[in-house]
XYZ file of C-alpha atoms in Angstrom:
714
model
C 0.062 0.092 0.248
C 1.179 3.562 -0.731
C 0.862 4.480 3.080
C 2.810 1.682 4.353
C 5.731 2.435 1.603
C 5.524 5.846 3.264
C 6.117 4.662 6.538
C 8.957 2.668 5.524
C 10.559 5.806 4.005
C 10.067 7.998 6.958
C 11.609 5.232 9.299
C 14.208 4.827 7.044
C 14.710 8.386 6.597
C 14.689 9.097 10.664
C 17.046 5.928 10.631
C 19.444 7.549 8.279
C 19.183 11.123 9.727
C 21.641 12.129 12.734
C 18.959 12.156 14.953
C 18.316 8.511 14.449
C 21.595 7.748 16.040
C 20.215 9.337 19.505
C 19.551 6.629 22.181
C 16.922 6.957 24.985
C 17.864 6.560 28.535
C 15.098 6.586 30.981
C 17.334 6.858 33.842
C 19.218 10.189 33.056
C 17.394 11.918 35.551
C 18.436 9.774 38.281
C 22.060 9.885 37.500
C 21.643 13.962 37.115
C 22.401 14.319 33.665
C 20.844 16.997 31.403
C 18.002 15.978 28.978
C 20.079 16.535 26.136
C 23.358 14.791 27.424
C 24.848 13.095 24.542
C 23.057 15.216 21.714
C 25.276 17.095 19.692
C 22.535 19.258 18.448
C 19.065 19.905 18.924
C 16.763 17.142 17.865
C 14.049 17.826 15.304
C 12.337 16.100 12.065
C 13.248 16.459 8.867
C 10.871 18.971 6.910
C 10.277 16.149 4.330
C 8.456 14.255 7.400
C 5.554 16.634 7.328
C 4.714 15.614 3.620
C 4.951 11.929 4.228
C 2.977 12.137 7.609
C 0.107 14.202 5.817
C -0.367 11.441 3.440
C -1.308 9.181 6.391
C -4.698 9.449 7.577
C -6.298 8.362 10.686
C -8.330 5.648 9.211
C -5.374 3.827 7.475
C -3.673 3.992 10.513
C -6.584 2.509 12.712
C -6.952 -0.162 9.972
C -3.779 -1.111 9.873
C -1.989 -3.882 11.905
C -0.400 -0.947 13.974
C -3.545 -1.565 16.334
C -3.209 -5.402 15.841
C -2.468 -7.749 18.373
C 0.638 -9.146 16.423
C 2.078 -5.594 17.357
C 3.219 -7.118 20.407
C 6.051 -8.493 18.705
C 7.032 -5.320 17.851
C 6.571 -4.027 21.378
C 8.886 -6.669 22.456
C 11.451 -5.803 20.093
C 12.945 -2.367 21.194
C 15.541 -2.605 18.782
C 13.415 -1.984 16.076
C 12.002 1.129 17.270
C 15.281 2.366 18.577
C 17.222 1.440 15.178
C 14.413 3.021 13.136
C 14.059 6.325 14.653
C 13.941 8.050 18.225
C 10.887 7.655 20.036
C 10.968 11.243 21.289
C 11.072 12.615 17.701
C 8.295 10.428 16.521
C 5.759 11.276 19.125
C 6.775 14.973 19.068
C 5.841 14.829 15.245
C 2.884 13.000 16.121
C 1.881 15.582 18.444
C 2.678 18.020 15.875
C 0.270 16.631 13.452
C -2.698 16.172 15.998
C -2.341 19.748 17.173
C -1.876 21.466 13.804
C -4.933 21.549 11.561
C -2.735 21.515 8.393
C 1.145 21.127 7.670
C 0.734 22.766 4.443
C 1.512 26.019 6.222
C 4.628 24.950 7.385
C 5.661 23.547 4.485
C 5.059 26.842 2.507
C 7.270 28.382 5.358
C 10.166 25.853 4.820
C 9.787 25.785 1.087
C 13.528 26.915 0.648
C 14.661 24.201 3.290
C 12.746 21.538 1.428
C 14.481 22.453 -1.803
C 17.755 21.951 -0.027
C 17.210 18.548 1.717
C 14.749 17.164 -0.829
C 17.020 15.590 -3.302
C 19.790 14.277 -1.172
C 17.248 12.360 1.180
C 15.359 11.144 -2.022
C 18.719 9.829 -3.069
C 19.530 8.407 0.112
C 16.047 6.621 0.427
C 16.647 5.484 -3.211
C 19.954 3.976 -2.395
C 19.250 2.686 1.177
C 15.988 0.968 0.096
C 16.338 -0.689 -3.331
C 13.286 -2.760 -2.348
C 10.071 -2.067 -0.245
C 10.386 -3.003 3.349
C 7.646 -5.322 5.091
C 4.661 -3.991 6.407
C 5.103 -3.055 10.193
C 2.933 -1.536 12.659
C 3.972 1.888 13.981
C 2.817 2.388 17.638
C 0.841 0.402 19.872
C -1.481 1.868 22.441
C 0.946 1.178 25.523
C 3.784 2.810 23.320
C 1.378 5.744 22.698
C 0.865 6.038 26.264
C 4.425 5.663 27.030
C 5.298 8.297 24.309
C 2.591 10.482 25.750
C 4.366 10.231 29.183
C 7.626 10.763 27.441
C 6.105 13.878 25.979
C 4.981 15.173 29.194
C 7.816 14.624 30.743
C 9.921 16.048 27.947
C 7.567 19.069 28.542
C 8.471 19.249 32.233
C 12.169 18.967 31.329
C 11.714 21.643 28.697
C 10.183 23.957 31.348
C 12.943 22.891 33.544
C 15.176 23.867 30.760
C 13.585 27.137 29.981
C 13.496 27.891 33.712
C 17.446 26.885 33.874
C 17.871 28.903 30.876
C 16.161 32.070 32.355
C 18.346 31.547 35.388
C 21.231 31.122 32.981
C 20.367 34.168 31.345
C 19.754 35.844 34.592
C 23.306 34.925 35.364
C 24.552 36.082 32.216
C 22.838 39.421 32.695
C 24.378 39.335 36.282
C 27.612 38.456 34.398
C 27.151 41.308 32.003
C 26.278 43.581 34.497
C 29.337 42.591 36.749
C 31.390 42.705 33.588
C 29.926 46.198 32.886
C 30.362 47.336 36.369
C 34.023 46.167 36.038
C 34.449 47.784 32.795
C 33.009 50.963 34.220
C 35.272 50.733 37.105
C 38.032 50.238 34.494
C 36.864 53.333 32.756
C 36.784 55.035 36.068
C 40.345 54.143 36.667
C 41.375 54.711 33.322
C 39.840 58.364 33.661
C 41.539 58.785 37.078
C 44.726 57.438 35.406
C 44.507 60.018 32.768
C 43.668 62.746 35.410
C 46.580 61.923 37.349
C 48.647 61.951 34.132
C 47.138 65.313 33.465
C 48.081 66.317 37.107
C 51.474 64.967 36.927
C 51.844 66.603 33.505
C 50.630 69.985 35.002
C 52.612 69.520 38.115
C 55.840 68.782 35.962
C 54.923 72.037 33.853
C 54.282 73.841 36.953
C 57.646 72.321 38.428
C 59.474 73.556 35.097
C 57.927 77.011 35.432
C 59.032 77.288 39.247
C 62.578 76.112 38.035
C 62.558 78.691 35.405
C 61.159 81.407 37.984
C 63.880 80.464 40.114
C 66.440 80.910 37.473
C 64.978 84.072 36.662
C 64.800 85.196 40.168
C 68.377 84.300 40.528
C 69.533 85.930 37.682
C 67.678 88.918 38.881
C 69.160 88.866 42.282
C 72.574 88.241 40.887
C 71.799 91.367 38.706
C 70.787 93.173 42.061
C 73.680 92.208 43.451
C 75.898 93.421 40.601
C 73.985 96.953 40.732
C 74.441 96.911 44.300
C 78.073 96.267 43.910
C 78.487 98.735 41.305
C 76.563 101.385 43.407
C 78.750 100.419 46.182
C 82.065 101.060 44.125
C 80.350 104.375 42.981
C 79.638 105.290 46.525
C 83.160 104.575 47.448
C 84.050 106.715 44.567
C 81.998 109.382 45.407
C 82.944 109.373 48.950
C 86.647 109.485 48.083
C 85.786 112.407 45.792
C 83.876 114.011 48.543
C 86.682 113.454 50.992
C 89.092 114.980 48.454
C 86.844 117.920 48.103
C 86.812 118.335 51.765
C 90.229 118.039 51.882
C 90.547 120.710 49.626
C 87.893 122.970 51.391
C 89.899 122.414 54.271
C 93.076 123.250 52.540
C 91.537 126.470 51.240
C 89.947 127.227 54.600
C 93.648 126.584 56.090
C 95.078 129.072 53.574
C 92.211 131.654 53.656
C 92.892 131.452 57.523
C 96.563 131.915 57.281
C 95.908 134.488 54.428
C 93.841 136.373 56.695
C 96.225 136.099 59.499
C 99.087 137.449 57.332
C 96.765 140.292 56.293
C 95.961 141.048 60.027
C 99.601 140.987 60.544
C 100.322 143.172 57.505
C 97.639 145.561 58.632
C 99.500 145.661 62.205
C 102.742 146.246 60.421
C 101.117 149.040 58.017
C 99.507 150.638 61.429
C 102.953 150.655 63.416
C 104.878 151.973 60.123
C 102.296 154.645 59.965
C 102.266 155.581 63.343
C 106.109 155.590 63.231
C 106.008 157.795 60.172
C 103.575 160.245 61.822
C 106.461 160.394 64.620
C 109.087 161.218 62.284
C 106.761 163.749 60.391
C 105.650 165.146 64.080
C 109.093 165.466 65.152
C 110.127 167.416 61.753
C 107.069 169.661 62.247
C 107.729 170.225 66.052
C 111.142 171.380 65.611
C 113.376 168.507 66.691
C 116.857 169.058 67.838
C 117.947 167.175 64.893
C 119.397 168.969 62.078
C 117.285 169.518 58.838
C 119.347 167.355 56.733
C 118.962 164.278 59.222
C 115.298 164.886 59.669
C 114.985 165.229 55.870
C 116.781 161.859 55.455
C 114.743 159.930 58.129
C 111.558 161.466 56.548
C 112.436 160.353 53.305
C 113.458 156.918 54.575
C 110.369 156.492 56.384
C 108.085 157.628 53.209
C 110.047 155.089 51.296
C 109.526 152.273 53.464
C 105.536 153.243 53.613
C 105.263 153.169 49.914
C 106.912 149.511 49.984
C 104.163 148.414 52.648
C 101.705 150.342 50.588
C 102.661 148.279 47.538
C 101.869 145.027 49.327
C 98.793 146.513 50.971
C 97.619 147.380 47.214
C 97.605 143.809 46.294
C 95.490 142.896 49.146
C 92.982 145.359 48.009
C 92.445 143.576 44.849
C 91.209 140.245 46.710
C 94.576 138.752 47.196
C 96.164 137.630 50.403
C 99.526 138.679 51.022
C 102.695 136.055 50.336
C 105.328 135.247 52.475
C 107.498 137.305 50.285
C 105.227 140.015 50.705
C 104.962 139.592 54.511
C 108.961 139.344 54.604
C 109.189 142.503 52.699
C 106.721 144.041 55.271
C 108.394 142.884 58.303
C 111.563 143.957 56.872
C 110.412 147.308 56.244
C 108.958 147.554 59.975
C 112.364 146.343 61.273
C 113.814 149.178 59.108
C 111.211 151.986 60.310
C 112.190 150.863 64.019
C 115.837 151.140 63.146
C 115.251 154.397 61.806
C 113.180 155.804 64.556
C 115.578 154.334 67.111
C 118.460 156.016 65.413
C 116.633 159.271 64.995
C 115.696 159.041 68.795
C 119.504 158.310 69.767
C 120.936 160.970 67.648
C 118.010 163.607 68.923
C 119.094 162.304 72.593
C 122.746 163.287 71.653
C 121.748 166.499 70.301
C 119.857 167.219 73.581
C 122.404 166.368 75.480
C 124.735 168.626 73.495
C 122.308 171.390 73.660
C 121.448 170.764 77.303
C 124.939 171.273 78.293
C 124.983 174.475 76.081
C 122.083 175.870 77.594
C 123.323 175.183 81.115
C 126.281 177.504 80.467
C 123.828 180.219 78.885
C 120.744 179.432 80.930
C 120.620 182.554 82.883
C 121.412 185.079 80.015
C 119.234 183.708 77.388
C 116.418 182.653 79.667
C 114.430 185.968 78.982
C 115.204 186.162 75.281
C 113.886 182.490 74.957
C 110.738 183.004 76.532
C 110.360 186.078 74.321
C 110.908 184.201 71.328
C 108.797 181.255 72.291
C 105.633 183.610 72.478
C 106.245 185.199 69.376
C 106.789 182.015 67.444
C 103.586 180.868 68.989
C 101.822 183.931 67.826
C 103.319 183.513 64.418
C 102.530 179.748 64.177
C 98.692 180.474 65.149
C 98.604 183.224 62.456
C 100.131 180.795 60.013
C 97.907 177.963 60.799
C 95.088 180.265 60.517
C 96.186 181.619 57.291
C 96.776 178.170 55.712
C 93.117 177.057 56.903
C 91.727 180.317 55.191
C 93.766 179.435 52.244
C 92.933 176.192 51.953
C 89.533 176.238 52.892
C 89.560 172.493 54.064
C 88.895 170.953 57.519
C 90.040 167.425 59.236
C 86.616 167.023 60.932
C 83.104 167.975 60.730
C 81.691 171.406 62.088
C 80.976 171.723 65.791
C 77.109 172.091 65.212
C 77.323 168.676 63.045
C 79.166 167.043 65.749
C 76.570 168.235 68.494
C 73.991 166.892 66.462
C 75.714 163.544 66.206
C 76.166 163.322 69.549
C 72.778 164.121 70.653
C 71.531 161.436 68.257
C 74.020 158.850 69.610
C 72.925 159.834 73.173
C 69.301 159.568 72.506
C 69.647 155.878 70.881
C 71.652 154.878 73.978
C 69.211 156.179 76.299
C 66.433 154.451 74.238
C 68.409 151.309 74.554
C 68.991 151.432 78.206
C 65.089 152.264 78.709
C 64.183 148.602 77.252
C 66.977 146.848 79.448
C 64.607 144.486 81.201
C 62.906 143.646 77.815
C 66.084 142.757 76.272
C 67.251 140.649 78.831
C 64.237 138.823 79.955
C 64.381 136.330 82.879
C 60.894 134.848 82.870
C 59.735 132.635 79.753
C 56.713 134.538 79.130
C 58.592 138.069 78.923
C 61.315 136.229 76.685
C 58.649 134.841 74.406
C 56.988 138.231 73.993
C 60.364 139.561 73.022
C 60.660 137.245 70.224
C 57.413 137.873 69.152
C 57.830 141.788 68.907
C 61.047 141.432 67.105
C 59.617 139.136 64.334
C 56.735 141.645 64.338
C 59.209 144.601 63.887
C 61.822 142.998 61.646
C 59.664 140.472 59.185
C 57.587 143.194 57.616
C 60.830 145.031 56.779
C 62.231 142.123 55.202
C 59.394 141.891 52.921
C 59.741 145.191 51.228
C 60.459 144.590 47.777
C 60.128 146.517 44.109
C 57.084 144.139 43.168
C 53.978 145.913 43.857
C 52.873 149.229 45.432
C 49.735 147.791 47.085
C 51.799 145.130 49.197
C 54.122 147.833 50.040
C 50.956 149.852 51.800
C 49.899 146.920 53.404
C 53.478 146.522 55.076
C 53.500 150.030 55.898
C 50.324 149.818 57.663
C 51.302 147.008 59.658
C 54.479 148.753 60.882
C 52.167 151.658 61.822
C 49.964 149.684 63.821
C 52.867 147.977 65.599
C 54.452 151.493 66.603
C 51.057 152.852 67.580
C 50.478 150.006 70.253
C 47.846 148.032 68.198
C 47.760 144.560 67.610
C 49.035 142.817 64.629
C 48.928 139.385 63.309
C 52.596 137.901 63.008
C 53.115 134.050 62.345
C 49.407 133.405 63.113
C 49.525 134.979 66.580
C 48.214 138.395 67.646
C 50.991 140.469 69.258
C 50.902 144.094 70.372
C 53.675 146.274 71.610
C 51.496 147.740 74.671
C 51.743 143.983 76.108
C 54.981 145.318 77.970
C 55.636 148.771 79.095
C 59.151 148.842 77.394
C 57.376 147.610 74.208
C 56.916 150.441 72.196
C 60.770 151.525 72.884
C 62.101 147.912 71.740
C 59.893 147.868 68.539
C 61.191 151.273 67.376
C 64.889 150.250 68.018
C 64.606 146.858 66.316
C 62.780 148.697 63.452
C 65.580 151.481 63.149
C 68.322 148.481 63.288
C 66.454 146.740 60.412
C 66.065 149.611 58.203
C 69.780 150.332 58.354
C 70.510 146.569 57.905
C 68.322 146.463 54.671
C 70.582 149.218 53.693
C 73.748 147.480 54.092
C 72.759 144.404 52.736
C 69.705 144.276 50.416
C 70.499 147.915 49.106
C 74.039 147.262 48.789
C 73.436 144.178 46.464
C 70.273 145.550 44.647
C 70.416 149.529 44.365
C 66.788 149.738 43.234
C 65.657 148.505 46.403
C 66.550 151.714 48.066
C 63.626 153.446 46.894
C 60.933 151.270 48.264
C 62.819 150.895 51.630
C 63.341 154.612 51.806
C 59.845 155.700 51.109
C 58.473 153.486 53.763
C 61.316 154.600 56.405
C 60.487 158.023 55.187
C 56.745 157.659 55.961
C 57.125 156.150 59.271
C 59.661 158.673 60.051
C 57.097 161.075 59.153
C 54.445 159.579 61.571
C 57.029 158.824 64.153
C 59.752 160.928 64.447
C 61.282 159.333 67.414
C 61.667 156.100 65.050
C 63.376 158.380 62.433
C 65.702 159.881 64.969
C 66.858 156.099 65.894
C 67.122 155.243 62.023
C 69.479 158.206 61.759
C 71.665 157.414 64.774
C 71.968 153.588 63.822
C 72.710 154.864 60.369
C 75.641 157.164 61.842
C 76.865 154.388 63.833
C 77.396 151.940 61.043
C 78.165 154.553 58.565
C 79.840 157.828 60.313
C 80.552 159.125 56.573
C 76.951 159.715 56.667
C 77.279 162.592 58.957
C 79.888 163.459 57.449
C 82.274 162.517 60.285
C 85.933 161.122 59.938
C 86.472 159.612 63.778
C 90.074 160.321 64.678
C 92.256 157.533 66.267
C 92.657 158.475 70.112
C 94.991 157.298 72.498
C 94.579 153.844 73.990
C 92.381 152.586 71.326
C 93.521 149.407 69.515
C 93.559 148.902 66.140
C 90.608 146.681 66.011
C 88.293 149.186 67.798
C 89.364 151.793 65.544
C 88.606 149.976 62.529
C 84.835 149.107 64.160
C 84.418 152.909 64.931
C 85.499 153.507 61.006
C 82.613 151.212 59.906
C 84.667 148.022 59.150
C 83.552 144.693 60.339
C 85.931 142.904 62.475
C 85.492 139.178 63.576
C 87.609 136.147 64.723
C 88.724 135.854 61.004
C 89.998 139.336 60.863
C 88.750 142.774 59.024
C 86.571 142.626 56.185
C 88.176 143.324 52.824
C 88.168 146.879 51.462
C 85.582 145.794 48.622
C 82.765 144.557 50.963
C 83.304 147.699 53.358
C 82.883 149.994 50.468
C 79.801 148.077 49.165
C 78.232 148.336 52.618
C 78.917 152.041 52.819
C 77.680 152.565 49.268
C 74.323 150.659 50.188
C 73.459 152.865 53.478
C 74.684 156.321 51.480
C 72.172 155.431 48.788
C 69.329 154.670 51.347
C 70.086 157.801 53.224
C 69.832 159.383 49.763
C 66.448 157.607 49.143
C 65.206 158.715 52.231
C 65.642 162.537 52.107
C 64.265 162.929 48.661
C 60.882 160.818 49.149
C 57.738 161.180 50.863
C 54.929 158.902 51.659
C 52.313 159.169 49.288
C 49.222 158.257 51.480
C 50.434 160.295 54.262
C 47.871 163.044 55.886
C 50.882 165.637 57.268
C 51.322 168.703 55.225
C 54.452 171.022 54.963
C 57.873 170.379 55.002
C 59.497 167.041 55.741
C 61.354 166.863 58.888
C 64.482 165.279 57.234
C 64.320 166.346 53.751
C 66.538 167.546 50.731
C 68.252 170.373 53.146
C 70.233 167.944 54.895
C 71.119 166.332 51.680
C 72.586 169.991 50.617
C 74.154 170.002 53.959
C 75.836 166.789 53.838
C 77.295 167.380 50.204
C 78.801 170.881 51.373
C 80.180 169.406 54.487
C 81.425 166.607 52.389
C 83.627 169.122 50.113
C 84.888 171.098 53.165
C 86.614 167.976 54.471
C 89.888 166.719 53.540
C 89.009 163.626 50.853
C 89.800 160.150 51.940
C 91.413 157.744 49.619
C 88.633 155.633 47.951
C 85.663 156.058 50.390
C 85.241 159.721 49.560
C 84.991 159.238 45.947
C 82.761 156.236 46.268
C 80.233 157.780 48.507
C 79.950 161.191 46.415
C 79.398 159.279 43.391
C 76.431 157.081 45.124
C 75.006 159.981 46.825
C 74.750 162.263 43.575
C 73.470 159.332 41.560
C 70.435 158.584 43.734
C 69.848 162.237 44.832
C 71.397 164.527 42.221
C 68.408 164.709 40.081
C 66.276 165.777 42.965
C 68.921 168.316 44.286
C 69.273 169.664 40.706
C 65.541 170.431 40.882
C 65.567 171.822 44.154
C 68.329 174.136 44.154
C 69.013 174.742 40.353
C 71.938 177.297 39.862
C 73.810 176.757 43.307
C 73.382 173.116 42.648
C 75.372 173.654 39.543
C 78.134 175.981 41.261
C 78.577 173.230 43.770
C 79.071 170.605 40.979
C 81.781 172.651 39.311
C 83.308 173.256 42.306
C 83.684 169.738 43.032
C 84.916 168.909 39.540
C 87.743 171.693 39.333
C 88.953 172.271 42.983
C 88.018 169.180 44.957
C 88.210 166.391 42.440
C 92.299 166.938 42.044
C 92.408 166.640 45.767
C 90.694 163.156 45.532
C 93.011 162.252 42.789
C 96.199 163.361 44.946
C 95.226 160.926 47.796
C 94.234 158.039 45.757
C 96.738 155.377 44.811
C 96.978 153.885 41.206
C 95.023 150.585 42.519
C 92.207 152.431 43.957
C 91.001 154.689 40.733
C 87.904 152.698 39.971
C 85.594 154.677 42.030
C 87.418 157.895 41.033
C 86.956 157.256 37.240
C 83.255 156.698 37.783
C 82.643 159.861 39.646
C 84.802 161.765 37.250
C 82.681 160.368 34.377
C 79.662 161.321 36.079
C 80.627 164.806 36.634
C 81.538 165.420 32.990
C 78.462 163.943 31.572
C 76.391 166.044 33.963
C 78.181 169.127 33.296
C 78.457 168.864 29.535
C 74.721 167.854 29.337
C 73.414 170.239 32.145
C 71.334 167.466 33.228
C 71.581 164.525 35.842
C 69.066 161.694 34.861
C 66.668 160.186 37.559
C 68.003 157.304 39.311
C 67.336 153.871 37.986
C 64.601 152.340 40.072
C 62.803 155.419 40.983
C 59.279 155.032 42.069
C 56.702 156.304 39.735
C 52.865 156.296 39.762
C 53.010 153.021 37.827
C 54.487 151.431 40.859
C 51.666 152.471 43.207
C 48.984 151.308 40.880
C 50.412 147.854 40.594
């Protein structure tokens, strides 16, 4: 039958398939083996079995000898079943056939697989079964029951396998999670390692930068050290240069001190020589016992020695100190002068002794005649002196009225100084403080006088006027008044007078234009406070006796230094000041005096003549021309006075002034030239040029720096 053939083909195919080699062991579960142990791959029926089993219907299977009792033989032969096919595969196929309504759909899904497996199985079946096999029954009911149990068992095992598979999958997932977590940890470690490397690289870069910074700092410190070394060397050099400069300064000071010492010695020598020469001249004038020839020889010798010393002194007047050779010449001249006076005295003593003896012999007979002759000689000498004075018209000192006025001013200044003795030497601190404040209030405004502005000059004047009036003024941020002390007004007036005169010998001496603003303030103060004007004049006469005019004579017992102070020279530990400095100070004070007598404070309220005006300037000029000129000083003072005050005197006295100028040029100027040496001609030349220019133009120009209306509006 066709169905039987198909069975045999199916069995044969199952037998020849790889799955047919699987043996079933019912005790695999007891041994703890896996259900698929021994299988190399998953068991499944071939796709061709579906075609074969489809052709078998249920009727043929029921009618076949499969249900026959003879099938017991087949049950007893497990070899045939086991060798033909796997029971599990067969029962699984049957279950599939019974559960599925049709296998055609599976056939359609596995068309591609059938095409691949069809031809080989057919070939195998053809080869393996050349003749149709005998008919056998497929399964018995018991076998079916067994197969069903096997199927249920297999399903249970499959469920267990699925459970095991799920557990395995869970383990795999856990394993994957653990691996993933490990990998994540590895990634974190990798990131940490990378960050560590980055930090290490950053640290290495920073270390390298620190090293470079340290190297740079080291080089910088080295440069600084080199700079400090160079500065130290430079400082050492500068210190050496400074020490050398100090040594040179010290040497220069020593040289100056030695020069001043030599100059003092030279002045002493000159003074002694001049005194000895005066003795020689006096001896000749008073009728010495020596013969005229001897007196003439001694006088010429004295004049010769004085000329030698004068030549040495003339060098010092040019700003040089006398050298050792000059001092040797001067000392030798002094020795010669002393020797000459000693010889003259000895000779005079011998002559006197001789005459004394002769007089003793004729004393009684000539006594009366000698007395008469002496009286006649005195009368003749007095008459000759008067005639000589009338002929010359010059004096050696000021007039009696002038000297009386001069002494009254000095006595008044001395009384004023004594009146504030308690304030000048204070004992308590408060009085001492008041003295300092009053002195500042008096001197500072005078120091501030300048040629800048008339409005500022008026403020200074008002401040001085308030102070002298006893009102309070502000000085150094403090209010002070002269009325705070009983002797305050006298003290302030004296200090103001001293300061005005000091400004003349310092400020005006350096800047001639400053004479006018200082002079106009002094003139205004003089007009309002006459006692202060008298003090100014007294201090001016004391500092500059030529402003009287007065040439103080040297009295007996007066030292040379004291006499030089009386003449106006500055004498200190370093010696007597130079002639140039002396003339400069005298010039400044005469210029200030000339400015004061011609100026008047423009804002004053008093009317009428000035208490000390141009009439005193005319008196001073006339008195100067009536006195014997002095070398250097007379020409200097006349030039300064006429340059400042000449224009005002010309306008005031007109023709009389020009007569005086002509007298000065024609008669007095030759006397100035006669007493002036060749090294002192500077001031003489200036005076001569001034006189010639003035007489030619019949005009004296206004002085430079004279105040104008523009000054007061500034």
